[in-house]
Amino acid sequence: MAEPDSTNTLIGSDGFELHPADETAILRQLEHYEQPQAACIDALKIVQQRHGWVPDAAIPAIARVLGIGPGAVEGVATFYSLIFRQPVGRHVVLICDSSSCFLTGFDELKQALVDQLGIDYGDTTDDNRFTLLPVCCLGACDGAPALMIDNDTYGPVAPEDLPGLLEGYP
């Protein structure tokens, strides 16, 4: 995930206005779809890329650009597990708790992460380096137990692999 960039963000009367480059990027995404709702995930990802998460006040701004209701954007934002609705650390660690991972060492891996990071699900380390979240499936059953750090998927991961993996994410 890129470092959040709050510079050049315009603040509107509702507390949030899209950065002009983000609005342009969202409008470009709209060109790829027949229905504006189909560009919703792309639009949310664009905002998240700049800020690190999607603030509540961004929802109506995204809806205005897409030409759809804020409820439609909110529905996608709350359903899609990789859209973060509150601030997260510089790196997000997603640990897969699917059946395959659960049967191949999830409990030990989760406990090792909790112990090493000193946080539990939904928490962020004091240095704002890592946020730990569960995910219902990473689609990496052949490498269970699996986890994802930012956009990188790892598996199978043993507890003793964690120090080396985490070290790569300053």
Short mmCIF file of C-alpha atoms in Angstrom, two decimals:
data_model
loop_
_atom_site.label_atom_id
_atom_site.label_comp_id
_atom_site.label_asym_id
_atom_site.label_seq_id
_atom_site.Cartn_x
_atom_site.Cartn_y
_atom_site.Cartn_z
CA MET A 1 0.00 0.00 0.00
CA ALA A 2 1.32 3.44 -0.85
CA GLU A 3 1.88 5.95 1.89
CA PRO A 4 -1.28 8.02 2.46
CA ASP A 5 -1.10 11.49 0.91
CA SER A 6 -3.27 14.14 2.45
CA THR A 7 -1.50 17.01 0.69
CA ASN A 8 -3.47 18.74 -2.02
CA THR A 9 -6.71 17.18 -0.78
CA LEU A 10 -9.47 19.72 -1.12
CA ILE A 11 -11.82 20.06 1.83
CA GLY A 12 -15.41 20.72 0.86
CA SER A 13 -18.32 21.93 3.02
CA ASP A 14 -19.16 18.31 3.91
CA GLY A 15 -15.61 17.80 5.23
CA PHE A 16 -14.29 15.88 2.25
CA GLU A 17 -13.72 16.48 -1.42
CA LEU A 18 -11.91 14.19 -3.77
CA HIS A 19 -8.41 15.12 -4.82
CA PRO A 20 -8.63 16.29 -8.45
CA ALA A 21 -6.36 13.47 -9.63
CA ASP A 22 -8.60 10.93 -7.88
CA GLU A 23 -11.72 12.39 -9.47
CA THR A 24 -10.03 12.14 -12.88
CA ALA A 25 -9.00 8.53 -12.19
CA ILE A 26 -12.54 7.60 -11.14
CA LEU A 27 -13.99 9.22 -14.27
CA ARG A 28 -11.52 7.17 -16.35
CA GLN A 29 -12.71 3.99 -14.63
CA LEU A 30 -16.31 4.87 -15.48
CA GLU A 31 -15.40 4.62 -19.18
CA HIS A 32 -14.77 0.88 -18.75
CA TYR A 33 -18.26 0.01 -17.52
CA GLU A 34 -21.80 0.25 -18.86
CA GLN A 35 -23.23 0.80 -15.37
CA PRO A 36 -21.66 3.33 -12.97
CA GLN A 37 -22.16 0.97 -10.00
CA ALA A 38 -19.62 -1.37 -11.58
CA ALA A 39 -16.87 1.25 -11.05
CA CYS A 40 -17.60 1.53 -7.33
CA ILE A 41 -14.84 -0.80 -6.09
CA ASP A 42 -12.30 0.90 -8.35
CA ALA A 43 -13.37 4.32 -7.03
CA LEU A 44 -13.08 3.18 -3.42
CA LYS A 45 -9.62 1.74 -4.09
CA ILE A 46 -8.52 5.05 -5.65
CA VAL A 47 -9.54 6.97 -2.54
CA GLN A 48 -8.00 4.35 -0.25
CA GLN A 49 -4.71 4.51 -2.17
CA ARG A 50 -4.35 8.20 -1.34
CA HIS A 51 -5.60 8.18 2.27
CA GLY A 52 -4.83 4.64 3.43
CA TRP A 53 -8.53 4.11 4.19
CA VAL A 54 -11.97 5.39 3.10
CA PRO A 55 -13.40 7.97 5.49
CA ASP A 56 -17.19 8.18 5.89
CA ALA A 57 -17.20 11.64 4.30
CA ALA A 58 -15.67 10.19 1.11
CA ILE A 59 -18.77 8.11 0.38
CA PRO A 60 -20.99 10.99 -0.85
CA ALA A 61 -18.07 12.46 -2.82
CA ILE A 62 -17.51 9.16 -4.62
CA ALA A 63 -21.26 8.80 -5.20
CA ARG A 64 -21.42 12.27 -6.78
CA VAL A 65 -18.67 11.42 -9.28
CA LEU A 66 -20.21 8.04 -10.11
CA GLY A 67 -23.70 9.52 -10.38
CA ILE A 68 -25.21 6.99 -7.97
CA GLY A 69 -26.64 7.21 -4.47
CA PRO A 70 -24.37 7.20 -1.43
CA GLY A 71 -26.18 4.11 -0.13
CA ALA A 72 -24.95 2.10 -3.10
CA VAL A 73 -21.36 3.19 -2.44
CA GLU A 74 -21.71 2.53 1.30
CA GLY A 75 -23.04 -0.97 0.58
CA VAL A 76 -20.01 -1.86 -1.50
CA ALA A 77 -17.59 -0.21 0.95
CA THR A 78 -18.94 -2.18 3.91
CA PHE A 79 -19.16 -5.48 2.04
CA TYR A 80 -15.75 -5.58 0.38
CA SER A 81 -13.24 -6.68 3.03
CA LEU A 82 -10.24 -4.98 1.43
CA ILE A 83 -11.79 -1.53 1.71
CA PHE A 84 -10.76 -0.17 5.09
CA ARG A 85 -13.31 2.07 6.80
CA GLN A 86 -11.06 3.21 9.60
CA PRO A 87 -7.38 4.12 9.71
CA VAL A 88 -4.97 1.20 9.41
CA GLY A 89 -1.23 0.81 9.81
CA ARG A 90 1.28 1.25 7.01
CA HIS A 91 0.99 -2.48 6.34
CA VAL A 92 -2.13 -4.60 6.70
CA VAL A 93 -1.67 -8.26 7.64
CA LEU A 94 -4.65 -10.41 6.63
CA ILE A 95 -4.66 -13.91 8.05
CA CYS A 96 -6.84 -16.43 6.27
CA ASP A 97 -9.24 -18.31 8.53
CA SER A 98 -10.86 -20.49 5.87
CA SER A 99 -11.41 -24.21 6.43
CA SER A 100 -8.18 -25.15 4.62
CA CYS A 101 -6.10 -22.74 6.69
CA PHE A 102 -7.91 -23.65 9.89
CA LEU A 103 -7.10 -27.34 9.35
CA THR A 104 -3.42 -26.75 8.53
CA GLY A 105 -2.18 -24.50 11.33
CA PHE A 106 -4.25 -21.32 11.47
CA ASP A 107 -4.45 -21.31 15.29
CA GLU A 108 -0.68 -21.52 15.74
CA LEU A 109 -0.04 -18.93 13.04
CA LYS A 110 -2.59 -16.49 14.46
CA GLN A 111 -1.19 -16.88 17.98
CA ALA A 112 2.36 -16.30 16.71
CA LEU A 113 1.23 -13.12 14.92
CA VAL A 114 -0.60 -11.87 18.00
CA ASP A 115 2.46 -12.58 20.16
CA GLN A 116 4.97 -11.06 17.75
CA LEU A 117 2.97 -7.93 16.92
CA GLY A 118 1.49 -7.48 20.38
CA ILE A 119 -1.97 -6.82 18.92
CA ASP A 120 -5.16 -8.73 18.17
CA TYR A 121 -7.66 -8.53 15.30
CA GLY A 122 -8.63 -5.00 14.42
CA ASP A 123 -5.70 -3.46 16.27
CA THR A 124 -2.73 -1.50 14.99
CA THR A 125 0.76 -1.61 16.48
CA ASP A 126 1.79 1.43 18.54
CA ASP A 127 4.29 2.45 15.85
CA ASN A 128 1.47 2.36 13.23
CA ARG A 129 3.44 -0.24 11.28
CA PHE A 130 0.96 -3.15 11.18
CA THR A 131 -2.79 -3.72 11.42
CA LEU A 132 -3.96 -7.33 11.89
CA LEU A 133 -7.24 -8.44 10.31
CA PRO A 134 -8.94 -11.77 9.56
CA VAL A 135 -10.04 -12.63 6.05
CA CYS A 136 -12.42 -15.46 5.19
CA CYS A 137 -10.46 -16.65 2.15
CA LEU A 138 -7.34 -15.63 0.26
CA GLY A 139 -7.84 -18.24 -2.44
CA ALA A 140 -4.53 -19.82 -1.50
CA CYS A 141 -5.77 -23.16 -0.19
CA ASP A 142 -2.86 -24.98 -1.83
CA GLY A 143 -0.54 -22.93 0.41
CA ALA A 144 -2.45 -23.10 3.67
CA PRO A 145 -2.08 -21.65 6.19
CA ALA A 146 -1.80 -18.41 4.29
CA LEU A 147 -1.59 -14.73 5.00
CA MET A 148 -1.36 -11.56 3.00
CA ILE A 149 0.71 -8.49 3.79
CA ASP A 150 -0.44 -5.54 1.72
CA ASN A 151 -0.76 -7.12 -1.75
CA ASP A 152 1.66 -10.01 -1.18
CA THR A 153 0.28 -13.48 -0.42
CA TYR A 154 2.38 -16.04 1.48
CA GLY A 155 1.77 -19.68 2.20
CA PRO A 156 2.22 -22.08 3.65
CA VAL A 157 3.46 -19.95 6.52
CA ALA A 158 4.83 -21.44 9.73
CA PRO A 159 5.12 -19.39 12.93
CA GLU A 160 8.91 -19.44 12.62
CA ASP A 161 8.62 -17.77 9.17
CA LEU A 162 6.99 -14.63 10.58
CA PRO A 163 10.06 -12.66 11.73
CA GLY A 164 11.61 -12.85 8.27
CA LEU A 165 8.34 -11.99 6.52
CA LEU A 166 7.51 -9.04 8.73
CA GLU A 167 11.05 -7.71 8.49
CA GLY A 168 10.43 -6.98 4.81
CA TYR A 169 7.75 -4.40 5.67
CA PRO A 170 9.38 -1.41 7.42
#
